[in-house]
Amino acid sequence: MTVIANILIVSTIVVGIIFTIVTVIGILRLPDVYTRAHAASKSATLGVLSILLGVFLHFWLIKGVFSIQLILAIAFMFITSPIGGHLMSRAAYMSGVKPTQLTVGDDLAKVVKNAKNKQEEV
């Protein structure tokens, strides 16, 4: 039983480390704030969640301690990290940060234009 538990713990932590490395590479290599925010919010969330899951499994399966704090941390990270990344990208867009020349579409421009037109009508 402990061999299977150790394999499960190590594999989740290794997956978390891989996602964290992908996050670092994405932040360093991607061209603009929007793609960097995407890399930071998505893969960093998966990396931290995998590491926290591995820690939770270690304490539960090896030490025999069921940690409510780790479950709450996992739930909190799962909910807040993608929302925070989205809000930072939206704030950058609203403040006028231009995307890279490689960007092929801007779906938010139409929505912002319609919202400004409705605001001016009122």
PDB file of N, CA and C in Angstrom, residues 32-74:
ATOM      1  N   ASP A  32       3.363  38.901 -25.332  1.00  0.00           N
ATOM      2  CA  ASP A  32       2.643  40.045 -24.771  1.00  0.00           C
ATOM      3  C   ASP A  32       1.991  39.693 -23.439  1.00  0.00           C
ATOM      4  N   VAL A  33       1.375  40.692 -22.836  1.00  0.00           N
ATOM      5  CA  VAL A  33       0.831  40.541 -21.494  1.00  0.00           C
ATOM      6  C   VAL A  33      -0.326  39.537 -21.474  1.00  0.00           C
ATOM      7  N   TYR A  34      -1.068  39.428 -22.532  1.00  0.00           N
ATOM      8  CA  TYR A  34      -2.238  38.550 -22.552  1.00  0.00           C
ATOM      9  C   TYR A  34      -1.833  37.075 -22.608  1.00  0.00           C
ATOM     10  N   THR A  35      -0.881  36.755 -23.441  1.00  0.00           N
ATOM     11  CA  THR A  35      -0.432  35.360 -23.496  1.00  0.00           C
ATOM     12  C   THR A  35       0.357  34.988 -22.242  1.00  0.00           C
ATOM     13  N   ARG A  36       1.080  35.935 -21.682  1.00  0.00           N
ATOM     14  CA  ARG A  36       1.785  35.671 -20.421  1.00  0.00           C
ATOM     15  C   ARG A  36       0.806  35.453 -19.283  1.00  0.00           C
ATOM     16  N   ALA A  37      -0.251  36.239 -19.249  1.00  0.00           N
ATOM     17  CA  ALA A  37      -1.268  36.056 -18.207  1.00  0.00           C
ATOM     18  C   ALA A  37      -1.953  34.709 -18.360  1.00  0.00           C
ATOM     19  N   HIS A  38      -2.163  34.282 -19.593  1.00  0.00           N
ATOM     20  CA  HIS A  38      -2.757  32.970 -19.829  1.00  0.00           C
ATOM     21  C   HIS A  38      -1.842  31.863 -19.305  1.00  0.00           C
ATOM     22  N   ALA A  39      -0.571  31.970 -19.615  1.00  0.00           N
ATOM     23  CA  ALA A  39       0.385  30.969 -19.130  1.00  0.00           C
ATOM     24  C   ALA A  39       0.458  30.970 -17.617  1.00  0.00           C
ATOM     25  N   ALA A  40       0.473  32.157 -17.037  1.00  0.00           N
ATOM     26  CA  ALA A  40       0.593  32.248 -15.590  1.00  0.00           C
ATOM     27  C   ALA A  40      -0.652  31.730 -14.883  1.00  0.00           C
ATOM     28  N   SER A  41      -1.822  32.051 -15.406  1.00  0.00           N
ATOM     29  CA  SER A  41      -3.036  31.658 -14.681  1.00  0.00           C
ATOM     30  C   SER A  41      -3.382  30.187 -14.889  1.00  0.00           C
ATOM     31  N   LYS A  42      -3.215  29.682 -16.072  1.00  0.00           N
ATOM     32  CA  LYS A  42      -3.639  28.301 -16.327  1.00  0.00           C
ATOM     33  C   LYS A  42      -2.628  27.267 -15.831  1.00  0.00           C
ATOM     34  N   SER A  43      -1.413  27.348 -16.325  1.00  0.00           N
ATOM     35  CA  SER A  43      -0.459  26.299 -15.964  1.00  0.00           C
ATOM     36  C   SER A  43       0.052  26.448 -14.537  1.00  0.00           C
ATOM     37  N   ALA A  44       0.134  27.668 -14.027  1.00  0.00           N
ATOM     38  CA  ALA A  44       0.545  27.826 -12.630  1.00  0.00           C
ATOM     39  C   ALA A  44      -0.520  27.274 -11.695  1.00  0.00           C
ATOM     40  N   THR A  45      -1.778  27.467 -12.062  1.00  0.00           N
ATOM     41  CA  THR A  45      -2.858  26.896 -11.254  1.00  0.00           C
ATOM     42  C   THR A  45      -2.767  25.382 -11.224  1.00  0.00           C
ATOM     43  N   LEU A  46      -2.577  24.772 -12.378  1.00  0.00           N
ATOM     44  CA  LEU A  46      -2.465  23.306 -12.412  1.00  0.00           C
ATOM     45  C   LEU A  46      -1.225  22.826 -11.668  1.00  0.00           C
ATOM     46  N   GLY A  47      -0.129  23.573 -11.766  1.00  0.00           N
ATOM     47  CA  GLY A  47       1.092  23.194 -11.059  1.00  0.00           C
ATOM     48  C   GLY A  47       0.921  23.249  -9.558  1.00  0.00           C
ATOM     49  N   VAL A  48       0.388  24.340  -9.054  1.00  0.00           N
ATOM     50  CA  VAL A  48       0.203  24.480  -7.609  1.00  0.00           C
ATOM     51  C   VAL A  48      -0.831  23.485  -7.102  1.00  0.00           C
ATOM     52  N   LEU A  49      -1.908  23.281  -7.855  1.00  0.00           N
ATOM     53  CA  LEU A  49      -2.920  22.314  -7.435  1.00  0.00           C
ATOM     54  C   LEU A  49      -2.352  20.899  -7.386  1.00  0.00           C
ATOM     55  N   SER A  50      -1.519  20.546  -8.328  1.00  0.00           N
ATOM     56  CA  SER A  50      -0.924  19.209  -8.323  1.00  0.00           C
ATOM     57  C   SER A  50       0.020  19.029  -7.137  1.00  0.00           C
ATOM     58  N   ILE A  51       0.805  20.053  -6.846  1.00  0.00           N
ATOM     59  CA  ILE A  51       1.716  19.964  -5.702  1.00  0.00           C
ATOM     60  C   ILE A  51       0.926  19.887  -4.399  1.00  0.00           C
ATOM     61  N   LEU A  52      -0.106  20.721  -4.263  1.00  0.00           N
ATOM     62  CA  LEU A  52      -0.930  20.662  -3.057  1.00  0.00           C
ATOM     63  C   LEU A  52      -1.648  19.326  -2.927  1.00  0.00           C
ATOM     64  N   LEU A  53      -2.081  18.760  -4.032  1.00  0.00           N
ATOM     65  CA  LEU A  53      -2.712  17.443  -3.999  1.00  0.00           C
ATOM     66  C   LEU A  53      -1.719  16.378  -3.550  1.00  0.00           C
ATOM     67  N   GLY A  54      -0.485  16.469  -4.037  1.00  0.00           N
ATOM     68  CA  GLY A  54       0.540  15.526  -3.596  1.00  0.00           C
ATOM     69  C   GLY A  54       0.829  15.651  -2.108  1.00  0.00           C
ATOM     70  N   VAL A  55       0.881  16.879  -1.605  1.00  0.00           N
ATOM     71  CA  VAL A  55       1.097  17.092  -0.166  1.00  0.00           C
ATOM     72  C   VAL A  55      -0.081  16.549   0.630  1.00  0.00           C
ATOM     73  N   PHE A  56      -1.313  16.809   0.135  1.00  0.00           N
ATOM     74  CA  PHE A  56      -2.501  16.290   0.802  1.00  0.00           C
ATOM     75  C   PHE A  56      -2.471  14.764   0.861  1.00  0.00           C
ATOM     76  N   LEU A  57      -2.152  14.148  -0.279  1.00  0.00           N
ATOM     77  CA  LEU A  57      -2.086  12.677  -0.301  1.00  0.00           C
ATOM     78  C   LEU A  57      -0.998  12.145   0.624  1.00  0.00           C
ATOM     79  N   HIS A  58       0.128  12.838   0.718  1.00  0.00           N
ATOM     80  CA  HIS A  58       1.199  12.412   1.630  1.00  0.00           C
ATOM     81  C   HIS A  58       0.713  12.411   3.077  1.00  0.00           C
ATOM     82  N   PHE A  59       0.109  13.513   3.487  1.00  0.00           N
ATOM     83  CA  PHE A  59      -0.361  13.578   4.868  1.00  0.00           C
ATOM     84  C   PHE A  59      -1.486  12.585   5.136  1.00  0.00           C
ATOM     85  N   TRP A  60      -2.355  12.374   4.146  1.00  0.00           N
ATOM     86  CA  TRP A  60      -3.495  11.481   4.359  1.00  0.00           C
ATOM     87  C   TRP A  60      -3.084  10.014   4.317  1.00  0.00           C
ATOM     88  N   LEU A  61      -2.326   9.614   3.283  1.00  0.00           N
ATOM     89  CA  LEU A  61      -2.021   8.201   3.097  1.00  0.00           C
ATOM     90  C   LEU A  61      -0.815   7.734   3.910  1.00  0.00           C
ATOM     91  N   ILE A  62       0.164   8.574   4.108  1.00  0.00           N
ATOM     92  CA  ILE A  62       1.383   8.169   4.810  1.00  0.00           C
ATOM     93  C   ILE A  62       1.295   8.509   6.301  1.00  0.00           C
ATOM     94  N   LYS A  63       0.926   9.750   6.610  1.00  0.00           N
ATOM     95  CA  LYS A  63       0.890  10.198   8.006  1.00  0.00           C
ATOM     96  C   LYS A  63      -0.436   9.903   8.699  1.00  0.00           C
ATOM     97  N   GLY A  64      -1.501   9.671   7.946  1.00  0.00           N
ATOM     98  CA  GLY A  64      -2.802   9.390   8.538  1.00  0.00           C
ATOM     99  C   GLY A  64      -3.541  10.625   9.014  1.00  0.00           C
ATOM    100  N   VAL A  65      -3.194  11.796   8.479  1.00  0.00           N
ATOM    101  CA  VAL A  65      -3.829  13.053   8.877  1.00  0.00           C
ATOM    102  C   VAL A  65      -4.615  13.585   7.686  1.00  0.00           C
ATOM    103  N   PHE A  66      -5.922  13.749   7.891  1.00  0.00           N
ATOM    104  CA  PHE A  66      -6.775  14.316   6.853  1.00  0.00           C
ATOM    105  C   PHE A  66      -6.816  15.821   7.063  1.00  0.00           C
ATOM    106  N   SER A  67      -6.208  16.573   6.148  1.00  0.00           N
ATOM    107  CA  SER A  67      -6.020  18.008   6.337  1.00  0.00           C
ATOM    108  C   SER A  67      -7.106  18.806   5.615  1.00  0.00           C
ATOM    109  N   ILE A  68      -7.982  19.384   6.400  1.00  0.00           N
ATOM    110  CA  ILE A  68      -9.017  20.245   5.849  1.00  0.00           C
ATOM    111  C   ILE A  68      -8.396  21.515   5.269  1.00  0.00           C
ATOM    112  N   GLN A  69      -7.299  22.002   5.887  1.00  0.00           N
ATOM    113  CA  GLN A  69      -6.651  23.219   5.396  1.00  0.00           C
ATOM    114  C   GLN A  69      -6.153  23.042   3.969  1.00  0.00           C
ATOM    115  N   LEU A  70      -5.597  21.885   3.651  1.00  0.00           N
ATOM    116  CA  LEU A  70      -5.113  21.642   2.291  1.00  0.00           C
ATOM    117  C   LEU A  70      -6.265  21.546   1.302  1.00  0.00           C
ATOM    118  N   ILE A  71      -7.367  20.960   1.699  1.00  0.00           N
ATOM    119  CA  ILE A  71      -8.529  20.894   0.817  1.00  0.00           C
ATOM    120  C   ILE A  71      -9.056  22.294   0.546  1.00  0.00           C
ATOM    121  N   LEU A  72      -9.103  23.126   1.589  1.00  0.00           N
ATOM    122  CA  LEU A  72      -9.551  24.504   1.401  1.00  0.00           C
ATOM    123  C   LEU A  72      -8.576  25.286   0.528  1.00  0.00           C
ATOM    124  N   ALA A  73      -7.282  25.054   0.680  1.00  0.00           N
ATOM    125  CA  ALA A  73      -6.287  25.725  -0.159  1.00  0.00           C
ATOM    126  C   ALA A  73      -6.436  25.311  -1.617  1.00  0.00           C
ATOM    127  N   ILE A  74      -6.676  24.034  -1.854  1.00  0.00           N
ATOM    128  CA  ILE A  74      -6.885  23.550  -3.214  1.00  0.00           C
ATOM    129  C   ILE A  74      -8.134  24.191  -3.821  1.00  0.00           C
TER     130      ILE A  74
END
